[in-house]
PDB file of C-alpha atoms in Angstrom:
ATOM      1  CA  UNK A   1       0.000   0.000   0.000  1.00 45.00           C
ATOM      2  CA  UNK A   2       1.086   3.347  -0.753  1.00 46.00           C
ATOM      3  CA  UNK A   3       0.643   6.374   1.188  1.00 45.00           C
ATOM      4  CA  UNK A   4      -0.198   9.421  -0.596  1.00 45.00           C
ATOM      5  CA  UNK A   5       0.659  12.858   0.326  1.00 46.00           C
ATOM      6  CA  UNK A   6      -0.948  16.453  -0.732  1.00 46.00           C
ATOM      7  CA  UNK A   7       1.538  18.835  -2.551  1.00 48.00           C
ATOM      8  CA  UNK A   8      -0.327  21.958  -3.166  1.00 51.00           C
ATOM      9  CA  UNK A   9      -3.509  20.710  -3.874  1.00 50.00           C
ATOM     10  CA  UNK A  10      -2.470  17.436  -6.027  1.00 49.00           C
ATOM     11  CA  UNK A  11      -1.720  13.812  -4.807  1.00 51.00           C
ATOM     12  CA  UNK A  12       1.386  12.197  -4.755  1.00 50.00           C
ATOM     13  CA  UNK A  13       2.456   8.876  -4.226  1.00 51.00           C
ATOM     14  CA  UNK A  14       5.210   9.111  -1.453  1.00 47.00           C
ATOM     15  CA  UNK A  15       8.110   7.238  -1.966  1.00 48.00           C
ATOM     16  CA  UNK A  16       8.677   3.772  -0.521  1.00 49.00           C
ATOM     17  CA  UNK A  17      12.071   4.755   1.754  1.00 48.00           C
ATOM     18  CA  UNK A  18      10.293   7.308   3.627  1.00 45.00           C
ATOM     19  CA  UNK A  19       7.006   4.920   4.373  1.00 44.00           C
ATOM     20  CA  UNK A  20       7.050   4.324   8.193  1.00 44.00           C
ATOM     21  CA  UNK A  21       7.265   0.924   8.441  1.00 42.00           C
ATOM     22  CA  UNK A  22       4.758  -0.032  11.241  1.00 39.00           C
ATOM     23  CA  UNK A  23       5.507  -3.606  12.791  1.00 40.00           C
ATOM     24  CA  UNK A  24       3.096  -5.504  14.470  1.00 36.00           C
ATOM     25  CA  UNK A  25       4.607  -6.957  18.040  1.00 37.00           C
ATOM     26  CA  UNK A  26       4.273 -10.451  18.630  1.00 34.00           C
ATOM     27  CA  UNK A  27       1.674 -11.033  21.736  1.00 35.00           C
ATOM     28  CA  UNK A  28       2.814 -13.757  23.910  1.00 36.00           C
ATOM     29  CA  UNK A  29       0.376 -15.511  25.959  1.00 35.00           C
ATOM     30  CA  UNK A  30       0.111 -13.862  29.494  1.00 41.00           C
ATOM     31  CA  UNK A  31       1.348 -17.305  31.166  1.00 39.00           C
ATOM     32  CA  UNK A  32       4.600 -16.926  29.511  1.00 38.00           C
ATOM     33  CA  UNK A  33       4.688 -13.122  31.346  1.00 44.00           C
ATOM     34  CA  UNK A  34       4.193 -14.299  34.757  1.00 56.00           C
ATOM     35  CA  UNK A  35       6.683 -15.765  37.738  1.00 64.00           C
ATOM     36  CA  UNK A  36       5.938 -19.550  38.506  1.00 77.00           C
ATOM     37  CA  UNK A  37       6.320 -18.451  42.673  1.00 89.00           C
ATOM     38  CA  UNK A  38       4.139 -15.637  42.121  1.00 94.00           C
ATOM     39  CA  UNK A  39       0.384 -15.434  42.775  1.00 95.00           C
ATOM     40  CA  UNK A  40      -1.931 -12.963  43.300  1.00 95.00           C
ATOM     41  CA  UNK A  41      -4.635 -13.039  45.647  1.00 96.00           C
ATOM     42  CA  UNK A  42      -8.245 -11.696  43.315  1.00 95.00           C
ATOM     43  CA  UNK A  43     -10.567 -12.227  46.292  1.00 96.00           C
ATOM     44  CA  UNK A  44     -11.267 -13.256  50.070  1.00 96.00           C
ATOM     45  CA  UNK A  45     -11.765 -16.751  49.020  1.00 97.00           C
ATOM     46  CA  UNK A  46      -8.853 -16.934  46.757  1.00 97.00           C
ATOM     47  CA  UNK A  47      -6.359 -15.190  49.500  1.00 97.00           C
ATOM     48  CA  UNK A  48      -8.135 -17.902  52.235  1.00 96.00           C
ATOM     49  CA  UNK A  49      -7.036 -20.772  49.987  1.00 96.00           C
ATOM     50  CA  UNK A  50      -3.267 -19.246  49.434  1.00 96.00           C
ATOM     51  CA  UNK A  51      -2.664 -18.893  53.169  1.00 96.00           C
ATOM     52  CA  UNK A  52      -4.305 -22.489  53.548  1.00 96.00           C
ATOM     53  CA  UNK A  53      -1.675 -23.475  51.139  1.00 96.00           C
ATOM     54  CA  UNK A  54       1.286 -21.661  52.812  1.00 96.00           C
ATOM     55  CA  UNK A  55       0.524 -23.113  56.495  1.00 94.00           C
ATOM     56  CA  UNK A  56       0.365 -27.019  54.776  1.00 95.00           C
ATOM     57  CA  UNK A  57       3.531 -26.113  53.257  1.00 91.00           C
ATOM     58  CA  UNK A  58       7.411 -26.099  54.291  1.00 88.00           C
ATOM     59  CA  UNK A  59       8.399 -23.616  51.725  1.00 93.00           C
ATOM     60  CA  UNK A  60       8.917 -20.090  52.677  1.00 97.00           C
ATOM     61  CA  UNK A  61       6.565 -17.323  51.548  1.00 97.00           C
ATOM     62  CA  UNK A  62       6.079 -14.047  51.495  1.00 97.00           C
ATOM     63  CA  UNK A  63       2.876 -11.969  51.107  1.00 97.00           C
ATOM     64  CA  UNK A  64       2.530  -8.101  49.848  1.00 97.00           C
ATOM     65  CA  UNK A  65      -0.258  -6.570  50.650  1.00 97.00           C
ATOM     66  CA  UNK A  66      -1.208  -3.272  48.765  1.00 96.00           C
ATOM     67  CA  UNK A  67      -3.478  -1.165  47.477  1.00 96.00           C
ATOM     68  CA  UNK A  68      -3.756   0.174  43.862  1.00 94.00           C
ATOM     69  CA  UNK A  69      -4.905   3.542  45.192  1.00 96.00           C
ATOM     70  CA  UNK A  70      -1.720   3.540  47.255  1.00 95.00           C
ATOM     71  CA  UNK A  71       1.605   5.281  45.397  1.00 95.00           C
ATOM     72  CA  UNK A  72       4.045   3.878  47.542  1.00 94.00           C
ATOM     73  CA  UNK A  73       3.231   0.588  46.821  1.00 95.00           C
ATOM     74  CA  UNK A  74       2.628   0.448  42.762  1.00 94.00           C
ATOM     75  CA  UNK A  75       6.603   2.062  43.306  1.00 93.00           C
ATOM     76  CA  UNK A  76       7.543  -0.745  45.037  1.00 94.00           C
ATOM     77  CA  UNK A  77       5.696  -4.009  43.482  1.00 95.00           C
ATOM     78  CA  UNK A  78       8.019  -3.667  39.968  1.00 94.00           C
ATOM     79  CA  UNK A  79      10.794  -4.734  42.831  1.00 95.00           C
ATOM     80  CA  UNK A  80       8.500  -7.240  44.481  1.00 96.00           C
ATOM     81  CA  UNK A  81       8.305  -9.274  40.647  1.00 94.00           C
ATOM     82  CA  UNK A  82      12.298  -8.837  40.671  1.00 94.00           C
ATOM     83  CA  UNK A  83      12.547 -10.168  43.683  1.00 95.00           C
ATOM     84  CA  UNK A  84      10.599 -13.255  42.860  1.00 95.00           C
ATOM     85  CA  UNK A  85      12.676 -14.291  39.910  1.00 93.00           C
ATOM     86  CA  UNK A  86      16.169 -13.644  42.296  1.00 93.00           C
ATOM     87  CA  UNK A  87      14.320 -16.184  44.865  1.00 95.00           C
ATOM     88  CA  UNK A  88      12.882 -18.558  43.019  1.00 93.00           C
ATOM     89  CA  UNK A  89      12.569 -21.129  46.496  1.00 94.00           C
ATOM     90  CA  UNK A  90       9.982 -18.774  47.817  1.00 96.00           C
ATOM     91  CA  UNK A  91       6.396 -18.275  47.304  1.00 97.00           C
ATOM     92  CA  UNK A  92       5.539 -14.659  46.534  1.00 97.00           C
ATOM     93  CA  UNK A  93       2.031 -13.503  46.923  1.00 97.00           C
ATOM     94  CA  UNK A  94       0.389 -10.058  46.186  1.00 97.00           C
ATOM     95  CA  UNK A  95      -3.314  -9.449  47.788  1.00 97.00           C
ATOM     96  CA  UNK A  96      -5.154  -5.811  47.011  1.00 97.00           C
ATOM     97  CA  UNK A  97      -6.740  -5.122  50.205  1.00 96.00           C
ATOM     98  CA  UNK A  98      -9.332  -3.711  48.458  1.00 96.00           C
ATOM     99  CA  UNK A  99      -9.882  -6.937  46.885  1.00 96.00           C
ATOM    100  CA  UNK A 100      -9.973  -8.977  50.010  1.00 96.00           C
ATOM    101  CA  UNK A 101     -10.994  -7.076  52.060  1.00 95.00           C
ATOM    102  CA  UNK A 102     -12.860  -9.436  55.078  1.00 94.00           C
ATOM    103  CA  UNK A 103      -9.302 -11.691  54.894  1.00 92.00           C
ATOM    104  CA  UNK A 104      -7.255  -8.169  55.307  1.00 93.00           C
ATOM    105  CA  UNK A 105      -8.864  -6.517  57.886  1.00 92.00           C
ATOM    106  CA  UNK A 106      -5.982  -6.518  60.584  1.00 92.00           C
ATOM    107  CA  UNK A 107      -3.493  -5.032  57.829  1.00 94.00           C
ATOM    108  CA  UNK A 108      -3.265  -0.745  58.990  1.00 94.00           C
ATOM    109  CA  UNK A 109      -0.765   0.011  56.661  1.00 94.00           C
ATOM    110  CA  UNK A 110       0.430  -0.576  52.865  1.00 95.00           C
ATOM    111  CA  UNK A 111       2.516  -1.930  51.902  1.00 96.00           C
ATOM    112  CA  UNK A 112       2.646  -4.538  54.760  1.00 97.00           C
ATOM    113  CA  UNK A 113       5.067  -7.854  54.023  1.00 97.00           C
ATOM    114  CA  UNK A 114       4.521 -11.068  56.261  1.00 97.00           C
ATOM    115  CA  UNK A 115       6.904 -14.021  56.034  1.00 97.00           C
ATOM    116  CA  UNK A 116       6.501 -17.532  56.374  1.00 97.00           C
ATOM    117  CA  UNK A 117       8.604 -20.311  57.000  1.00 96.00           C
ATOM    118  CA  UNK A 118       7.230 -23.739  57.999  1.00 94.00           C
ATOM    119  CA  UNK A 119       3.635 -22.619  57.988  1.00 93.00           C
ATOM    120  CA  UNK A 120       4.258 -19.869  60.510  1.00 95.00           C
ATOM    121  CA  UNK A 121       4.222 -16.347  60.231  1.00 95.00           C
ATOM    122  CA  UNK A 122       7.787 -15.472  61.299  1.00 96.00           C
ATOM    123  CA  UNK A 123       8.358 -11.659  60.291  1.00 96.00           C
ATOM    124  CA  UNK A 124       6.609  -8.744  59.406  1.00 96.00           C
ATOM    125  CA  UNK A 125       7.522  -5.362  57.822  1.00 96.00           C
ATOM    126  CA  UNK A 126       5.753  -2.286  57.238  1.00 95.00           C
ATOM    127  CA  UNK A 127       6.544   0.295  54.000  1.00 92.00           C
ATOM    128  CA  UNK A 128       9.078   0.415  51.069  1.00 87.00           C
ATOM    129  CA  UNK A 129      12.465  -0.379  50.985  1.00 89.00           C
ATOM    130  CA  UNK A 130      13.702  -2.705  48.485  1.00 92.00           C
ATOM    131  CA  UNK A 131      17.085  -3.336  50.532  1.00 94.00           C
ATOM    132  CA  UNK A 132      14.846  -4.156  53.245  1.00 94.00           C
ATOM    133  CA  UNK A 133      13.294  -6.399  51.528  1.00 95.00           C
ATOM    134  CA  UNK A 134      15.888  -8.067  49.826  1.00 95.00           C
ATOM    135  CA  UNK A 135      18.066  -8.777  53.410  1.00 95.00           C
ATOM    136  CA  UNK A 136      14.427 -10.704  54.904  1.00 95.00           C
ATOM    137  CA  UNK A 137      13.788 -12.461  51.488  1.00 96.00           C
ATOM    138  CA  UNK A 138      17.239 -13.213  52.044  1.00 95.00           C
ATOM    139  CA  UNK A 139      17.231 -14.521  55.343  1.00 94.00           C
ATOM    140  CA  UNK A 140      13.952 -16.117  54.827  1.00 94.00           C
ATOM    141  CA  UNK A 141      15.630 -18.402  51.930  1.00 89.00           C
TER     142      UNK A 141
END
């Protein structure tokens, strides 16, 4: 197809060089996208079944609960999903409080982090900090 472009009134054809050459991206499916330790939590029910999980299991985990109203924590999540590919041994789990928000009721500030190890909650942390983070994912592992 050839674009055509208006020179004082008249059409002409404009040259093929200077055609933008539009390419369509490849859309992978969004499985490929996501971290296998990563889940998020979409409701009460679905957050009740993840923490059912965590306490049967012996792997570690950690849970971020947020808010997408709150800025602090859509700063810090891109972190959270690097995080999850550098500790691939642990269970990462995001839960909107706004999305559960009967299972979430005790959490007072975002972004709160628990950790688990052996079914128990052994650590919590309120607010950003990526370093933070890192040094209990860390010690979690």
């Amino acid at each position: 197809m050839v674009r055509v472009a208006s020179v004082k009134g008249s059409k002409l054809p404009v040259p093929k060089a200077k055609q933008k050459k539009t390419k369509m991206r490849k859309q992978e499916p969004e499985e490929a996208n996501r971290n296998v330790n990563m889940e998020t939590a979409t409701s009460d029910q679905s957050l009740i079944t993840i923490l059912d999980d965590i306490k049967s299991s012996k792997l570690p985990a950690v849970i971020n609960y947020g808010a997408s109203w709150c800025g602090v924590c859509s700063q810090t999540f891109p972190a959270f999903q690097e995080l999850s590919s550098s500790f691939k041994r642990i269970k990462f789990v995001y839960a909107d409080i706004d999305e559960c928000p009967e299972t979430t009721l005790r959490i007072r500030y975002t972004p709160t982090f628990q950790f688990y190890r052996d079914g128990e909650k052994v650590d919590e942390m309120f607010g950003a900090g990526e370093e933070r983070l890192h040094d209990r994912l860390w010690l979690l592992s």
